[in-house]
Short mmCIF file of C-alpha atoms in Angstrom, two decimals:
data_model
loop_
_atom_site.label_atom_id
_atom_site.label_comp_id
_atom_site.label_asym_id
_atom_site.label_seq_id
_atom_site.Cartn_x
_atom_site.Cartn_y
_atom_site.Cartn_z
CA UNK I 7 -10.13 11.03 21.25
CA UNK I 8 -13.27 9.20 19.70
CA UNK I 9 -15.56 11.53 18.20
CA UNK I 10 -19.41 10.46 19.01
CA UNK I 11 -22.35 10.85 16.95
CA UNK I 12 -25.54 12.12 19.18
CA UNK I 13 -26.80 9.28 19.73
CA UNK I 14 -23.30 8.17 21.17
CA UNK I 15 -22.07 6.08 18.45
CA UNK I 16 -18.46 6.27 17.67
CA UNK I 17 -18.47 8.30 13.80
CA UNK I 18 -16.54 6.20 11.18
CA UNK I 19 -13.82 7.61 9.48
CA UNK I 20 -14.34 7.72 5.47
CA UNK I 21 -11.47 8.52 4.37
CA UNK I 22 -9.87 5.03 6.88
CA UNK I 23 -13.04 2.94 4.84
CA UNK I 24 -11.80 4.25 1.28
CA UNK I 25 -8.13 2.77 2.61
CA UNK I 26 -9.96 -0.21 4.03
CA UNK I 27 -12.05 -0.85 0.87
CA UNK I 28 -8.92 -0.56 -1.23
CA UNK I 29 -7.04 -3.02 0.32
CA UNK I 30 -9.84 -5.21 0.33
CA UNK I 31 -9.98 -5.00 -3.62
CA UNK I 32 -6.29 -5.55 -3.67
CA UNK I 33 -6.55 -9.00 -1.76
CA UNK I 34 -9.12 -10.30 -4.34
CA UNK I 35 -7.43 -8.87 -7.05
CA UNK I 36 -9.93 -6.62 -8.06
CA UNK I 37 -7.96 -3.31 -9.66
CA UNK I 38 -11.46 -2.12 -10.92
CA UNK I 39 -12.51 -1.62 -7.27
CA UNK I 40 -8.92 -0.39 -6.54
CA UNK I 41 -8.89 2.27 -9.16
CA UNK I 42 -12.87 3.47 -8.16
CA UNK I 43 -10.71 4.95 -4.54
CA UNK I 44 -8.39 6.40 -6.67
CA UNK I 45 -8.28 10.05 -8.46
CA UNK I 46 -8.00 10.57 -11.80
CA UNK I 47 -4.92 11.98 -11.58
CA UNK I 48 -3.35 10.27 -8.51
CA UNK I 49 0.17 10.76 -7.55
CA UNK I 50 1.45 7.15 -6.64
CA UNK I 51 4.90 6.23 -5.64
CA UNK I 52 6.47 3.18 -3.26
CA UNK I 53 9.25 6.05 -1.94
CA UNK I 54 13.00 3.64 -2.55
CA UNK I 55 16.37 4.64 -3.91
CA UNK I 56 17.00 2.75 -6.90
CA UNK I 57 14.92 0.41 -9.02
CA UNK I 58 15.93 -2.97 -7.37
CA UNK I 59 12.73 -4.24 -6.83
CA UNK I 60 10.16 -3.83 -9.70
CA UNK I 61 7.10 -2.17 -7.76
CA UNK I 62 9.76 0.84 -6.69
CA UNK I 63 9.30 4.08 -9.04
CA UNK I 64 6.46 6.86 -9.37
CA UNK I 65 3.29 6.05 -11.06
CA UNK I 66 1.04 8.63 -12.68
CA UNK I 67 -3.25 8.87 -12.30
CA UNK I 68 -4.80 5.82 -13.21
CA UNK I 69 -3.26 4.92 -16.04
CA UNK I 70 -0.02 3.72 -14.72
CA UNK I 71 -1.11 2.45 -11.45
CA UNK I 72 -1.93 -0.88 -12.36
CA UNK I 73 1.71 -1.33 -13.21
CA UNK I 74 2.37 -1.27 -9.83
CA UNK I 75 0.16 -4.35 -9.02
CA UNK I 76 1.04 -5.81 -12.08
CA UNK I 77 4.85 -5.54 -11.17
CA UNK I 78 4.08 -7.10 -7.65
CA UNK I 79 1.96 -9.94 -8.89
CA UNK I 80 3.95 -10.96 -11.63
CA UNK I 81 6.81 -11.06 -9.18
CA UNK I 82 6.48 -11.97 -5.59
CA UNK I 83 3.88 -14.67 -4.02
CA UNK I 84 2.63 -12.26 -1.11
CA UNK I 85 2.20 -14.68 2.05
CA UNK I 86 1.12 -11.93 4.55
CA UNK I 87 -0.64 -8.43 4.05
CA UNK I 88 -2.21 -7.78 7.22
CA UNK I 89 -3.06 -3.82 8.12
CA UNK I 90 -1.99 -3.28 11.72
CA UNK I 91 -3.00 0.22 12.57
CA UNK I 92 -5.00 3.63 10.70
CA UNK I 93 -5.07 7.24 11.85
CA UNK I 94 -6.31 9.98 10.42
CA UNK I 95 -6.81 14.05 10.09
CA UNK I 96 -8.73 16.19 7.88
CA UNK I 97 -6.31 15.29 4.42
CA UNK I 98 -4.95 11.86 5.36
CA UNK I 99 -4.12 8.37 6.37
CA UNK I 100 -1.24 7.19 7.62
CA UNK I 101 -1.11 3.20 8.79
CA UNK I 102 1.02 0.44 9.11
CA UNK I 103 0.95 -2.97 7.29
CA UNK I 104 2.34 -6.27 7.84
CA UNK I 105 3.71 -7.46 4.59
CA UNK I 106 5.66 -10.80 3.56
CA UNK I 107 6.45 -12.30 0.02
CA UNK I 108 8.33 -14.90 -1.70
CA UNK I 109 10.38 -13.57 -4.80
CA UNK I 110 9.30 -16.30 -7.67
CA UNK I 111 12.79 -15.64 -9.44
CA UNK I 112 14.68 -15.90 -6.60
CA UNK I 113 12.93 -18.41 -4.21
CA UNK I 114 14.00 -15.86 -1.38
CA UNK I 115 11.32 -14.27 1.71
CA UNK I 116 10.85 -10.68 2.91
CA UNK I 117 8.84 -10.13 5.71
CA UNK I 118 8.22 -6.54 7.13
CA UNK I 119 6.43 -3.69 8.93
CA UNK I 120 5.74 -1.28 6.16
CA UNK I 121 4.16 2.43 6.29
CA UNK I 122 1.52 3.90 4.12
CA UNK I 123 0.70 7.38 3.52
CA UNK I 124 -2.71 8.48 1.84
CA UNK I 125 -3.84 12.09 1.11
CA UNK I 126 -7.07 12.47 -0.50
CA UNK I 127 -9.12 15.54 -2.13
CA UNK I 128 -12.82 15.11 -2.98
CA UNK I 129 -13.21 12.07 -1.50
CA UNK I 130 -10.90 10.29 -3.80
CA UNK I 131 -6.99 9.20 -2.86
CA UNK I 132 -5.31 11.82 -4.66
CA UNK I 133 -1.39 10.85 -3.27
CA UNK I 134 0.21 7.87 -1.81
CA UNK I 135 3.25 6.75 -0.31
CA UNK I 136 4.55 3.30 0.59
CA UNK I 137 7.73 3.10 2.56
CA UNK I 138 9.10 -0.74 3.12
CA UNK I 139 12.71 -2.31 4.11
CA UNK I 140 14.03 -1.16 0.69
CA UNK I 141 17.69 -3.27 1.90
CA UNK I 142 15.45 -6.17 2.82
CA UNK I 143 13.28 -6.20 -0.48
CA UNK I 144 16.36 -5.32 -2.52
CA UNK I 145 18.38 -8.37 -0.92
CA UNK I 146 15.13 -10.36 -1.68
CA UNK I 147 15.52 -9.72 -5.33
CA UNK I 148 19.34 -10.20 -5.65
CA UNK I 149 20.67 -13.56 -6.72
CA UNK I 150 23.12 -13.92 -4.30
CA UNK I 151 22.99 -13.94 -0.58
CA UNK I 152 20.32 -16.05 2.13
CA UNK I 153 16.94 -16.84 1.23
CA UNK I 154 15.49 -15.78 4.38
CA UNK I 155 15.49 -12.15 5.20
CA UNK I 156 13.47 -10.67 7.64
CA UNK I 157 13.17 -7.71 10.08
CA UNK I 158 10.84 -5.43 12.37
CA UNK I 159 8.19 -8.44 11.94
CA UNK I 160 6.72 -9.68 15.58
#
């Protein structure tokens, strides 16, 4: 259902532009803008078993969210980060991304469907959630095996 202002306009979602704007900042690499969507004390976690890949792990308000951009930066060359899909309720986000890298240690590719999950509270994204191919990334960061590894991309 598309909700209609009265002049018949379809109403934007704000909580869909914060995501949108986010994402935005991420591609040029601006955390500043990244961290303005963000509460203070945001709860922040890529949900994986293990700590195979360096962006997996919980990260605390703020203050420890740049690590996680910091960790994928410093190791992956990402070749594809393409949001496919938002919806929304009263609280949250939920969408899919398209998402690709090269591991620079390793030389190897990922390339997957991932899911996002984004709660907010005043206005600001007070939770998030990132679920990938944790056997795909892990296998992209091990030093053995193919250097192609791909799945639920098309």
């Amino acid at each position: 259902m598309i909700v209609v202002n009265p002049e018949g306009h379809p109403l934007s979602d704000l909580k869909i532009e914060a995501v949108q704007r986010l994402y935005a900042a991420y591609g040029r690499a601006d955390i500043d803008a990244v961290l303005a969507e963000l509460d203070d004390d945001v709860d922040w976690a890529a949900e994986a078993a293990g700590r195979s890949v360096p962006w997996w792990g919980t990260f605390r308000g703020k203050t420890e969210v740049p690590r996680f951009f910091e960790a994928i930066v410093s190791n992956v060359e990402v070749t594809d980060f393409t949001p496919l899909s938002f919806a929304s309720n009263d609280t949250d986000v939920m969408n899919t991304v398209r998402f690709a890298y090269t591991v620079k240690a390793t030389g190897k590719r990922a390339a997957m469907t991932m899911q996002h999950w984004w709660r907010f509270s005043d206005k600001k994204i007070a939770f998030f959630r990132g679920a990938e191919d944790t056997e795909q990334s892990a296998a992209a960061f091990s030093a053995t095996g193919s250097r192609a590894v791909s799945a639920g991309v098309g």
